Amino acid sequence: MDIDMTRRNKSPRPLSDGERKRLDEFIDSIHYSNRYNDSFFEYRHVQLPKAMLKVIPKDYHDENKGTLKLLWEEEWRALGITQSLGWEHYEVHEPEPHILLFKRPINYQPPLSEPKFWPFPCFNNSPIDPFSRRDGPTTFP
């Protein structure tokens, strides 16, 4: 079940400050289902307040289907949907367009990020090797 990328904006479309303010009143009314799964994915659905659909920007909507487009993570988070990492918006329940369907692989583990700074010069692309003793004791700059 791959994501149909043609049903998304070409790239994430950020909200303006004004758009974000109009959505603020709905944030506390977003409902999150329990998780459910099959052999490959865990799923959940997120139910937006129906009135919220009217204030979501038009370019988040799929005019042909009468639903929201499939949203990039940056977009659904900007709408106020809060979930742990790894969830992907893969479908909208067409009979009830305020219900967004999400999935992620079972046992999802976020990728480890590399630290931006290592305390040892040899790990910062420095030519100094603190473990080398070629010319006597190593000195650090």
mmCIF file of C-alpha atoms in Angstrom:
data_model
loop_
_atom_site.group_PDB
_atom_site.id
_atom_site.type_symbol
_atom_site.label_atom_id
_atom_site.label_comp_id
_atom_site.label_asym_id
_atom_site.label_seq_id
_atom_site.Cartn_x
_atom_site.Cartn_y
_atom_site.Cartn_z
ATOM 1 C CA MET A 1 0.000 0.000 0.000
ATOM 2 C CA ASP A 2 2.183 2.822 -1.310
ATOM 3 C CA ILE A 3 1.355 6.493 -0.928
ATOM 4 C CA ASP A 4 -0.077 8.090 -4.087
ATOM 5 C CA MET A 5 2.247 11.094 -4.319
ATOM 6 C CA THR A 6 0.034 12.726 -6.968
ATOM 7 C CA ARG A 7 -2.525 13.332 -4.204
ATOM 8 C CA ARG A 8 -0.128 15.578 -2.291
ATOM 9 C CA ASN A 9 1.142 19.081 -2.835
ATOM 10 C CA LYS A 10 4.431 18.920 -4.759
ATOM 11 C CA SER A 11 6.209 20.072 -1.613
ATOM 12 C CA PRO A 12 5.023 20.931 1.899
ATOM 13 C CA ARG A 13 3.112 24.200 1.964
ATOM 14 C CA PRO A 14 3.669 26.104 5.228
ATOM 15 C CA LEU A 15 0.838 27.960 6.916
ATOM 16 C CA SER A 16 0.927 31.709 7.345
ATOM 17 C CA ASP A 17 0.632 33.132 10.858
ATOM 18 C CA GLY A 18 -2.962 34.171 10.116
ATOM 19 C CA GLU A 19 -3.902 30.690 8.888
ATOM 20 C CA ARG A 20 -2.350 29.126 11.971
ATOM 21 C CA LYS A 21 -4.282 31.473 14.280
ATOM 22 C CA ARG A 22 -7.592 30.534 12.628
ATOM 23 C CA LEU A 23 -6.849 26.860 13.344
ATOM 24 C CA ASP A 24 -5.860 27.353 17.001
ATOM 25 C CA GLU A 25 -9.419 27.165 18.329
ATOM 26 C CA PHE A 26 -9.804 23.610 16.968
ATOM 27 C CA ILE A 27 -6.570 22.045 18.243
ATOM 28 C CA ASP A 28 -7.993 20.777 21.538
ATOM 29 C CA SER A 29 -10.929 19.130 19.731
ATOM 30 C CA ILE A 30 -8.835 16.860 17.494
ATOM 31 C CA HIS A 31 -9.557 13.209 18.349
ATOM 32 C CA TYR A 32 -6.962 10.436 18.034
ATOM 33 C CA SER A 33 -8.015 6.796 17.710
ATOM 34 C CA ASN A 34 -6.278 3.914 19.394
ATOM 35 C CA ARG A 35 -3.689 2.165 17.264
ATOM 36 C CA TYR A 36 -4.562 -0.970 15.336
ATOM 37 C CA ASN A 37 -2.362 -3.085 13.090
ATOM 38 C CA ASP A 38 -1.910 -5.789 10.498
ATOM 39 C CA SER A 39 1.273 -7.807 9.892
ATOM 40 C CA PHE A 40 3.213 -4.877 8.463
ATOM 41 C CA PHE A 41 1.828 -1.563 9.685
ATOM 42 C CA GLU A 42 0.214 0.034 12.662
ATOM 43 C CA TYR A 43 -2.605 2.429 11.895
ATOM 44 C CA ARG A 44 -4.615 5.125 13.545
ATOM 45 C CA HIS A 45 -7.138 7.649 12.396
ATOM 46 C CA VAL A 46 -7.343 11.272 13.381
ATOM 47 C CA GLN A 47 -10.723 12.964 13.472
ATOM 48 C CA LEU A 48 -10.691 16.699 12.879
ATOM 49 C CA PRO A 49 -13.617 18.848 13.991
ATOM 50 C CA LYS A 50 -15.862 19.227 10.924
ATOM 51 C CA ALA A 51 -15.809 23.020 11.205
ATOM 52 C CA MET A 52 -12.010 22.926 11.023
ATOM 53 C CA LEU A 53 -12.157 21.792 7.379
ATOM 54 C CA LYS A 54 -13.661 25.165 6.459
ATOM 55 C CA VAL A 55 -10.645 27.113 7.743
ATOM 56 C CA ILE A 56 -7.929 24.822 6.360
ATOM 57 C CA PRO A 57 -6.358 26.559 3.319
ATOM 58 C CA LYS A 58 -7.889 25.629 -0.037
ATOM 59 C CA ASP A 59 -4.616 24.340 -1.461
ATOM 60 C CA TYR A 60 -4.666 21.594 1.195
ATOM 61 C CA HIS A 61 -7.924 20.355 -0.393
ATOM 62 C CA ASP A 62 -8.392 17.968 -3.313
ATOM 63 C CA GLU A 63 -11.186 19.607 -5.319
ATOM 64 C CA ASN A 64 -11.838 16.435 -7.355
ATOM 65 C CA LYS A 65 -12.459 14.226 -4.316
ATOM 66 C CA GLY A 66 -13.950 16.814 -1.981
ATOM 67 C CA THR A 67 -11.449 15.846 0.729
ATOM 68 C CA LEU A 68 -8.113 17.020 2.012
ATOM 69 C CA LYS A 69 -5.083 16.079 -0.052
ATOM 70 C CA LEU A 70 -2.655 13.603 1.449
ATOM 71 C CA LEU A 71 -0.625 15.828 3.727
ATOM 72 C CA TRP A 72 3.115 15.986 4.234
ATOM 73 C CA GLU A 73 4.210 15.607 7.852
ATOM 74 C CA GLU A 74 5.036 19.316 8.031
ATOM 75 C CA GLU A 75 1.498 20.118 6.862
ATOM 76 C CA TRP A 76 -0.437 17.879 9.252
ATOM 77 C CA ARG A 77 1.739 18.997 12.166
ATOM 78 C CA ALA A 78 1.072 22.633 11.201
ATOM 79 C CA LEU A 79 -2.665 21.898 11.403
ATOM 80 C CA GLY A 80 -2.143 20.923 15.046
ATOM 81 C CA ILE A 81 -2.050 17.138 14.709
ATOM 82 C CA THR A 82 0.461 15.786 17.217
ATOM 83 C CA GLN A 83 1.790 12.242 16.984
ATOM 84 C CA SER A 84 5.079 10.501 17.608
ATOM 85 C CA LEU A 85 7.535 10.123 14.729
ATOM 86 C CA GLY A 86 7.064 7.857 11.729
ATOM 87 C CA TRP A 87 3.360 8.388 10.957
ATOM 88 C CA GLU A 88 2.414 8.999 7.338
ATOM 89 C CA HIS A 89 -0.916 10.334 6.109
ATOM 90 C CA TYR A 90 -1.914 7.729 3.538
ATOM 91 C CA GLU A 91 -5.676 8.175 3.013
ATOM 92 C CA VAL A 92 -8.773 10.229 3.746
ATOM 93 C CA HIS A 93 -12.040 8.496 4.596
ATOM 94 C CA GLU A 94 -14.110 9.916 1.712
ATOM 95 C CA PRO A 95 -17.566 9.465 3.293
ATOM 96 C CA GLU A 96 -16.253 11.469 6.265
ATOM 97 C CA PRO A 97 -13.540 13.807 4.912
ATOM 98 C CA HIS A 98 -12.654 15.089 8.378
ATOM 99 C CA ILE A 99 -11.153 11.664 9.211
ATOM 100 C CA LEU A 100 -7.495 11.278 8.206
ATOM 101 C CA LEU A 101 -5.867 7.840 8.092
ATOM 102 C CA PHE A 102 -2.253 7.362 9.175
ATOM 103 C CA LYS A 103 0.135 4.423 9.122
ATOM 104 C CA ARG A 104 3.705 3.552 10.042
ATOM 105 C CA PRO A 105 5.741 0.336 10.030
ATOM 106 C CA ILE A 106 5.243 -1.931 13.033
ATOM 107 C CA ASN A 107 8.004 -1.418 15.625
ATOM 108 C CA TYR A 108 9.026 1.835 13.941
ATOM 109 C CA GLN A 109 12.278 3.245 15.297
ATOM 110 C CA PRO A 110 13.249 6.774 14.289
ATOM 111 C CA PRO A 111 16.639 7.005 12.592
ATOM 112 C CA LEU A 112 19.496 7.935 14.879
ATOM 113 C CA SER A 113 20.752 11.404 14.165
ATOM 114 C CA GLU A 114 24.433 12.177 14.219
ATOM 115 C CA PRO A 115 25.546 14.561 16.938
ATOM 116 C CA LYS A 116 26.346 18.017 15.611
ATOM 117 C CA PHE A 117 29.491 18.194 17.730
ATOM 118 C CA TRP A 118 31.833 15.586 19.128
ATOM 119 C CA PRO A 119 34.047 16.653 22.046
ATOM 120 C CA PHE A 120 37.098 15.045 20.425
ATOM 121 C CA PRO A 121 38.834 16.853 17.533
ATOM 122 C CA CYS A 122 39.308 13.665 15.488
ATOM 123 C CA PHE A 123 35.543 13.344 15.141
ATOM 124 C CA ASN A 124 35.072 16.898 13.884
ATOM 125 C CA ASN A 125 36.882 16.356 10.573
ATOM 126 C CA SER A 126 40.055 17.637 12.191
ATOM 127 C CA PRO A 127 43.441 16.406 10.954
ATOM 128 C CA ILE A 128 44.487 15.927 14.592
ATOM 129 C CA ASP A 129 44.281 12.346 15.826
ATOM 130 C CA PRO A 130 44.243 12.386 19.643
ATOM 131 C CA PHE A 131 45.172 8.696 19.740
ATOM 132 C CA SER A 132 48.311 9.038 17.639
ATOM 133 C CA ARG A 133 51.710 9.151 19.359
ATOM 134 C CA ARG A 134 53.899 9.464 16.261
ATOM 135 C CA ASP A 135 55.644 12.652 17.384
ATOM 136 C CA GLY A 136 55.388 12.222 21.097
ATOM 137 C CA PRO A 137 52.395 13.149 23.215
ATOM 138 C CA THR A 138 49.418 14.514 21.380
ATOM 139 C CA THR A 139 48.609 18.142 22.039
ATOM 140 C CA PHE A 140 45.210 19.571 21.455
ATOM 141 C CA PRO A 141 44.708 23.002 19.910
#
